[in-house]
PDB file of C-alpha atoms in Angstrom:
ATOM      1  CA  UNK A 178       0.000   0.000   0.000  1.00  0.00           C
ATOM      2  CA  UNK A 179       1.763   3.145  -0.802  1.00  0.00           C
ATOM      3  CA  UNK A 180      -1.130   5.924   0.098  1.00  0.00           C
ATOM      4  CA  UNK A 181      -3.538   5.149   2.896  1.00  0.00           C
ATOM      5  CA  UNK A 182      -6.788   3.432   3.486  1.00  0.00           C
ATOM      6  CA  UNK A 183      -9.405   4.050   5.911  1.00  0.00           C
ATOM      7  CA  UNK A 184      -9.336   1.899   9.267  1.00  0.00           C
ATOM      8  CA  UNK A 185     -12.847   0.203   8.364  1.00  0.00           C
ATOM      9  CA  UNK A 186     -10.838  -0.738   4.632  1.00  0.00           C
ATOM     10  CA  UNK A 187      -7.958  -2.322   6.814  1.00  0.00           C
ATOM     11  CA  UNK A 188     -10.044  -4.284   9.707  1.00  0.00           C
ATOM     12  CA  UNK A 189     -12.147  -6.194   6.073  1.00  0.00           C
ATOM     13  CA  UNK A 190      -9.030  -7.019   4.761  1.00  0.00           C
ATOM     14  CA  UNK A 191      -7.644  -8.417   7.429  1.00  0.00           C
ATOM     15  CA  UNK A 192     -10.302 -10.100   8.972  1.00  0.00           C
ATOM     16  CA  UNK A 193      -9.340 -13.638   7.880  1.00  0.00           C
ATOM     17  CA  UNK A 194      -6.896 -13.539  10.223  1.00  0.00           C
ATOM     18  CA  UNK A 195      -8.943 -14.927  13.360  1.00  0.00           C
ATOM     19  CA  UNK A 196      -5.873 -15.293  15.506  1.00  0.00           C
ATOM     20  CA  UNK A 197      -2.993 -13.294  16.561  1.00  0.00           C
ATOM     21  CA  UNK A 198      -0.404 -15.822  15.488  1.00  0.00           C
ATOM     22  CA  UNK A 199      -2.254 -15.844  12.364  1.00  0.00           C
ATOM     23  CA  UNK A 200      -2.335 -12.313  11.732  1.00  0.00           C
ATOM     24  CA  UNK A 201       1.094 -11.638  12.149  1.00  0.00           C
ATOM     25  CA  UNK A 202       2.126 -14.570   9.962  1.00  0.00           C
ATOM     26  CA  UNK A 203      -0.208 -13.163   7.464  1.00  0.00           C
ATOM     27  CA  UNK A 204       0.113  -9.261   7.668  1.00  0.00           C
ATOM     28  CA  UNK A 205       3.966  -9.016   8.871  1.00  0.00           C
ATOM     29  CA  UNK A 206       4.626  -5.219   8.598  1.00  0.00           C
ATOM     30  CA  UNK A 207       3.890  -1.832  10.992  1.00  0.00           C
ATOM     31  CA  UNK A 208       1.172  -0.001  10.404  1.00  0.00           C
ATOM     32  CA  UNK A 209       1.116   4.008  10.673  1.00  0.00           C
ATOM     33  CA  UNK A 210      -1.971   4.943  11.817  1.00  0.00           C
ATOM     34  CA  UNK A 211      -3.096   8.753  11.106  1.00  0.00           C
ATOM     35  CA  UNK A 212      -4.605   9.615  14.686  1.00  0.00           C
ATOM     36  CA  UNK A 213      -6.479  13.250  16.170  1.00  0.00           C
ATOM     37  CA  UNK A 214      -3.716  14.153  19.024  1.00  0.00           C
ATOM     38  CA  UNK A 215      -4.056  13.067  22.002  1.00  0.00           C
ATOM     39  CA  UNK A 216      -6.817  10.830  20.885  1.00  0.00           C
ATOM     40  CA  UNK A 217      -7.035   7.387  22.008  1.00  0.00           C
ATOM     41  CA  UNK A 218     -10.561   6.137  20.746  1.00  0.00           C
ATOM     42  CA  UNK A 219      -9.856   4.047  17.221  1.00  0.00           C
ATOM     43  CA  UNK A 220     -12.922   5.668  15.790  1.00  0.00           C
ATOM     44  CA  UNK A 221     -11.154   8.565  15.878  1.00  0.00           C
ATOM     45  CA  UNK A 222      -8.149   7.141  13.639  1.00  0.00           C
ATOM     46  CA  UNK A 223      -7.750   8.506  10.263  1.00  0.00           C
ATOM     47  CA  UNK A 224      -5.859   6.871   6.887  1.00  0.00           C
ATOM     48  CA  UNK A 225      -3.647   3.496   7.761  1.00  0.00           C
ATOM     49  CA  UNK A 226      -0.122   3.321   6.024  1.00  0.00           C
ATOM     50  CA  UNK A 227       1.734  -0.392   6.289  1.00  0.00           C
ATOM     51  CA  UNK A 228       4.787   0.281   6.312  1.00  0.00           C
ATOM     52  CA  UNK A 229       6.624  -1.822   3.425  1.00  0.00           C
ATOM     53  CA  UNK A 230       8.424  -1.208  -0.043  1.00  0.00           C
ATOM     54  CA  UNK A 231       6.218  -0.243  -2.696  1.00  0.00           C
ATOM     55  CA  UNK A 232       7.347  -2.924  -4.752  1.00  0.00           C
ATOM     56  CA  UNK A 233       7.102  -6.456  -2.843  1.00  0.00           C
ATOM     57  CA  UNK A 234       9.521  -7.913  -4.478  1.00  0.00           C
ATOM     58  CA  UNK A 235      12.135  -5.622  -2.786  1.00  0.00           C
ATOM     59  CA  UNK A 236      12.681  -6.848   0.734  1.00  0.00           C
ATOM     60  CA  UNK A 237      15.462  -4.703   1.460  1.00  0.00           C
ATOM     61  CA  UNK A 238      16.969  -0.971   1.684  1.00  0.00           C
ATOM     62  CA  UNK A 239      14.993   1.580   3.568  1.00  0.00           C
ATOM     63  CA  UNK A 240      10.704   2.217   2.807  1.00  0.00           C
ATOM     64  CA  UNK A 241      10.763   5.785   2.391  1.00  0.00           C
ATOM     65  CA  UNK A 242       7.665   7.972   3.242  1.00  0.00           C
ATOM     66  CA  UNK A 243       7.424  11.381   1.827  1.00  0.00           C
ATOM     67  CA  UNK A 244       3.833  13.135  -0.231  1.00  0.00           C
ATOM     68  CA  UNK A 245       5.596  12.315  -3.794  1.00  0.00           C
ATOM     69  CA  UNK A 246       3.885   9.452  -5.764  1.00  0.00           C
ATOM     70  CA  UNK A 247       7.300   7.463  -6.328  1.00  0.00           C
ATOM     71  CA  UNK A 248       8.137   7.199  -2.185  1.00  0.00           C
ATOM     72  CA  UNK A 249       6.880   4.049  -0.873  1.00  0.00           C
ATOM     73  CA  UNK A 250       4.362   5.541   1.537  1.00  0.00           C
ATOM     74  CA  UNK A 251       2.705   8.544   0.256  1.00  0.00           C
ATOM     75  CA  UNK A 252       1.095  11.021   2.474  1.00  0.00           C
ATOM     76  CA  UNK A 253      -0.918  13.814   1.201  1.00  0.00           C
ATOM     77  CA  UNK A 254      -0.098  16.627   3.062  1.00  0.00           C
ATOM     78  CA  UNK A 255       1.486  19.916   1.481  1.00  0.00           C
ATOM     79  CA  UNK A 256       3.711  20.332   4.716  1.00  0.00           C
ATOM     80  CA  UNK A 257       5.265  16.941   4.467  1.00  0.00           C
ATOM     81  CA  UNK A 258       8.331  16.840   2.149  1.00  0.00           C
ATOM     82  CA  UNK A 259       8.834  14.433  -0.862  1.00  0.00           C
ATOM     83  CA  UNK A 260      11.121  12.648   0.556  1.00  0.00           C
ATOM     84  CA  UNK A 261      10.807  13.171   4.421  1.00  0.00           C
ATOM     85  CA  UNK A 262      12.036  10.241   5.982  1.00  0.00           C
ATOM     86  CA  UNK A 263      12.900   6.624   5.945  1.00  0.00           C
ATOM     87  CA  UNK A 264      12.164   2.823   7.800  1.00  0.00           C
ATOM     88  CA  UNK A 265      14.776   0.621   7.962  1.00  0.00           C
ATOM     89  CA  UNK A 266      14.237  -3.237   9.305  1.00  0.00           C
ATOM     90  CA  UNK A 267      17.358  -4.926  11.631  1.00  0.00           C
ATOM     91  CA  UNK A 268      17.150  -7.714  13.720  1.00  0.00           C
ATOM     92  CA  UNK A 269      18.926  -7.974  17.178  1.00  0.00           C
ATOM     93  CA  UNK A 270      20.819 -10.388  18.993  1.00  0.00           C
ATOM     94  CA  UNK A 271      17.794 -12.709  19.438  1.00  0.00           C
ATOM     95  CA  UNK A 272      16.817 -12.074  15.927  1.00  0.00           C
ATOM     96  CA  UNK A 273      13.609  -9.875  17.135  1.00  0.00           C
ATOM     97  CA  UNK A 274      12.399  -7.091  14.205  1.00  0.00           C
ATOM     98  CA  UNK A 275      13.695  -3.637  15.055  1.00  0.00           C
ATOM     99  CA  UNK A 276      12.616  -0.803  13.278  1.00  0.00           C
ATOM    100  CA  UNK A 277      14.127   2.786  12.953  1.00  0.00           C
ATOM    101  CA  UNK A 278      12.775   6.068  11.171  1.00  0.00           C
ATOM    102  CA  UNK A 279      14.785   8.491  10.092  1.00  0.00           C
ATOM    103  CA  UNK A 280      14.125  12.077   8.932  1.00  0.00           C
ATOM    104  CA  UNK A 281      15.763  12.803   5.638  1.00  0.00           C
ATOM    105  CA  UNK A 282      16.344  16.654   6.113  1.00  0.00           C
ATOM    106  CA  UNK A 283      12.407  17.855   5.693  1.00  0.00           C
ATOM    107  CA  UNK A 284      12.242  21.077   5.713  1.00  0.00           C
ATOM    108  CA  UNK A 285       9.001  20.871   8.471  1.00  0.00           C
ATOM    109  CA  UNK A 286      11.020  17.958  10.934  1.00  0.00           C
ATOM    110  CA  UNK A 287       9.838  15.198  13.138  1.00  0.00           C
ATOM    111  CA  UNK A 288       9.509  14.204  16.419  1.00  0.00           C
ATOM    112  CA  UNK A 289       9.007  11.002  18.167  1.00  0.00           C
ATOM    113  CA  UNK A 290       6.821  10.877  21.307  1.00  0.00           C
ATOM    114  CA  UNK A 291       7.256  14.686  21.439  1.00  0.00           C
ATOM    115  CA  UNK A 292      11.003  14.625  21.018  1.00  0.00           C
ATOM    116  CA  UNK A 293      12.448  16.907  17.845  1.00  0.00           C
ATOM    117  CA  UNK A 294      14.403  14.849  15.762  1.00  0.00           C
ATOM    118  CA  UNK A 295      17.610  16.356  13.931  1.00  0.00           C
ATOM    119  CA  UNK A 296      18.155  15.890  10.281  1.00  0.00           C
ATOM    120  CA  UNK A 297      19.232  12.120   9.859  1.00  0.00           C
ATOM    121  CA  UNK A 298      19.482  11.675  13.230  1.00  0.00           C
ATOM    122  CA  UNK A 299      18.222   7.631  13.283  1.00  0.00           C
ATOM    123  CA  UNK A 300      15.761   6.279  15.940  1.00  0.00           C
ATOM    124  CA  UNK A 301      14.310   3.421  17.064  1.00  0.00           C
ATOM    125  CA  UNK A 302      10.677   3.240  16.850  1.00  0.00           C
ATOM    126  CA  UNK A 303       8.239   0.307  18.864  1.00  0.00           C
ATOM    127  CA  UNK A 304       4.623  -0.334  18.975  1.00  0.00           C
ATOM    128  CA  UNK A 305       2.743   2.789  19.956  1.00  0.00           C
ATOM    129  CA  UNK A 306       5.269   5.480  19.162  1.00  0.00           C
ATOM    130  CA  UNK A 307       3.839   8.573  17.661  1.00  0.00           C
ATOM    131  CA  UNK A 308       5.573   9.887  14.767  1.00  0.00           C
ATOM    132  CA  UNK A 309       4.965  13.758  14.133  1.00  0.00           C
ATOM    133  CA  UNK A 310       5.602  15.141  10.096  1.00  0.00           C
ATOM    134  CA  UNK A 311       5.623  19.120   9.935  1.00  0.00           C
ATOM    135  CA  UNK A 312       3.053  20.803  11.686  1.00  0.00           C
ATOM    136  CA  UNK A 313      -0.046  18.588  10.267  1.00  0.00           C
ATOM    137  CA  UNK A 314       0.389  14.672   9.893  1.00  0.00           C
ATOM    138  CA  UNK A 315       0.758  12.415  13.571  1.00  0.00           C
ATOM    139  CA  UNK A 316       0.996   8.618  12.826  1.00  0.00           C
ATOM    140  CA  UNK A 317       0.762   6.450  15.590  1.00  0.00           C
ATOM    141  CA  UNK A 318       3.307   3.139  14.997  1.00  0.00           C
ATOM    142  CA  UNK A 319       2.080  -0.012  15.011  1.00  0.00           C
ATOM    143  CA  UNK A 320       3.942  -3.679  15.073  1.00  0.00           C
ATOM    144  CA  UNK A 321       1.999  -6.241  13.567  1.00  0.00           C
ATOM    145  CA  UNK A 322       1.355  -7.458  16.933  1.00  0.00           C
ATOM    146  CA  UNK A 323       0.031  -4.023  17.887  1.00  0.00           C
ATOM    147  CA  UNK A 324      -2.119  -3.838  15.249  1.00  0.00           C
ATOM    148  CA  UNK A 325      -3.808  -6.879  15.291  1.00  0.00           C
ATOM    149  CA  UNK A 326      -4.806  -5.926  18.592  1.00  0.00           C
ATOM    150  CA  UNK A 327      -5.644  -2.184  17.879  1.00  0.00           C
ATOM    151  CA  UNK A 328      -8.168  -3.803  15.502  1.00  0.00           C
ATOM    152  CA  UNK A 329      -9.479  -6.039  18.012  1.00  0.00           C
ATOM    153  CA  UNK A 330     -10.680  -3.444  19.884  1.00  0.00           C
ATOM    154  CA  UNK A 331     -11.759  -1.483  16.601  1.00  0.00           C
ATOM    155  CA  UNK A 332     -13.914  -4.360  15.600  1.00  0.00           C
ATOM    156  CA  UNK A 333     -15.522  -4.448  19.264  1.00  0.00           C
ATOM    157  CA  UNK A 334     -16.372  -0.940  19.871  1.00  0.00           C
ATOM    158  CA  UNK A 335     -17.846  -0.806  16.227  1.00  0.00           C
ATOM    159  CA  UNK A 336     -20.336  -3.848  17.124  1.00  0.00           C
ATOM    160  CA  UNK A 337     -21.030  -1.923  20.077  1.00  0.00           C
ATOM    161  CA  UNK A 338     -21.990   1.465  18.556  1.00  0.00           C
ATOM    162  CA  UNK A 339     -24.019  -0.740  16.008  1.00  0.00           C
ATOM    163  CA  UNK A 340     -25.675  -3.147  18.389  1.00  0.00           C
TER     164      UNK A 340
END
């Protein structure tokens, strides 16, 4: 997916994933989740981004995220830059996914969980982090564990409202 689909688009097409094992053997990348600040209700979530190479036959090299159509993840927002920053994949000791972002010199930053980031300045990023992109776009970070259960309680509190 390189531009973003709505949270009711993502819980349908992943809904043949009944468990979490299942799930994350199925749908293996992060999410980015557009979210209202401060926000915590999933009904209040906006696009989701997963977080992979445009082309899925390339399974290596950094998934860049900028508003230009070429960039692997393509937000529409006129304060992002084309090319604002980049995911990169590494496992650890135990061989346990680690993910980084990295701000490619934008000319609007980013900040992690509040924190500016400097230009190129590398950071890990883990389930829940909230990215911010110039003044406009926060995506919340999800792991494929942390999405599968994000949309747990999506699904349940959208049967609820309904029923």
């Amino acid at each position: 997916m390189s531009t973003g689909i709505t949270i009711d688009e993502l819980a349908a097409s992943t809904s043949s994933a009944t468990t979490q094992e299942d799930f994350v053997r199925q749908f293996p990348y992060p999410i980015l989740v557009e979210e209202a600040e401060g926000a915590d209700d999933p009904a209040a979530a906006g696009l989701a981004y997963r977080v992979c190479p445009k082309d899925r036959s390339r399974n290596d090299g950094p998934v860049t995220i900028g508003r230009k159509q070429h960039q692997d993840i393509v937000v529409n927002d006129g304060m992002i830059s084309s090319l604002h920053a980049h995911f990169t994949l590494e496992f650890d000791a135990n061989d346990e996914r680690v993910f980084y972002y990295e701000d490619q010199g934008s000319s609007n930053g980013s900040w992690l969980n509040g924190q500016k980031l400097d230009a190129n300045q590398r950071v890990q990023v883990s389930n829940k982090d909230v990215l911010r992109m110039g003044p406009n776009v926060v995506l919340k970070f999800y792991t494929a564990t942390g999405i599968y259960l994000f949309l747990k309680f999506y699904r349940r509190s959208q049967q609820q409202k309904s029923g």
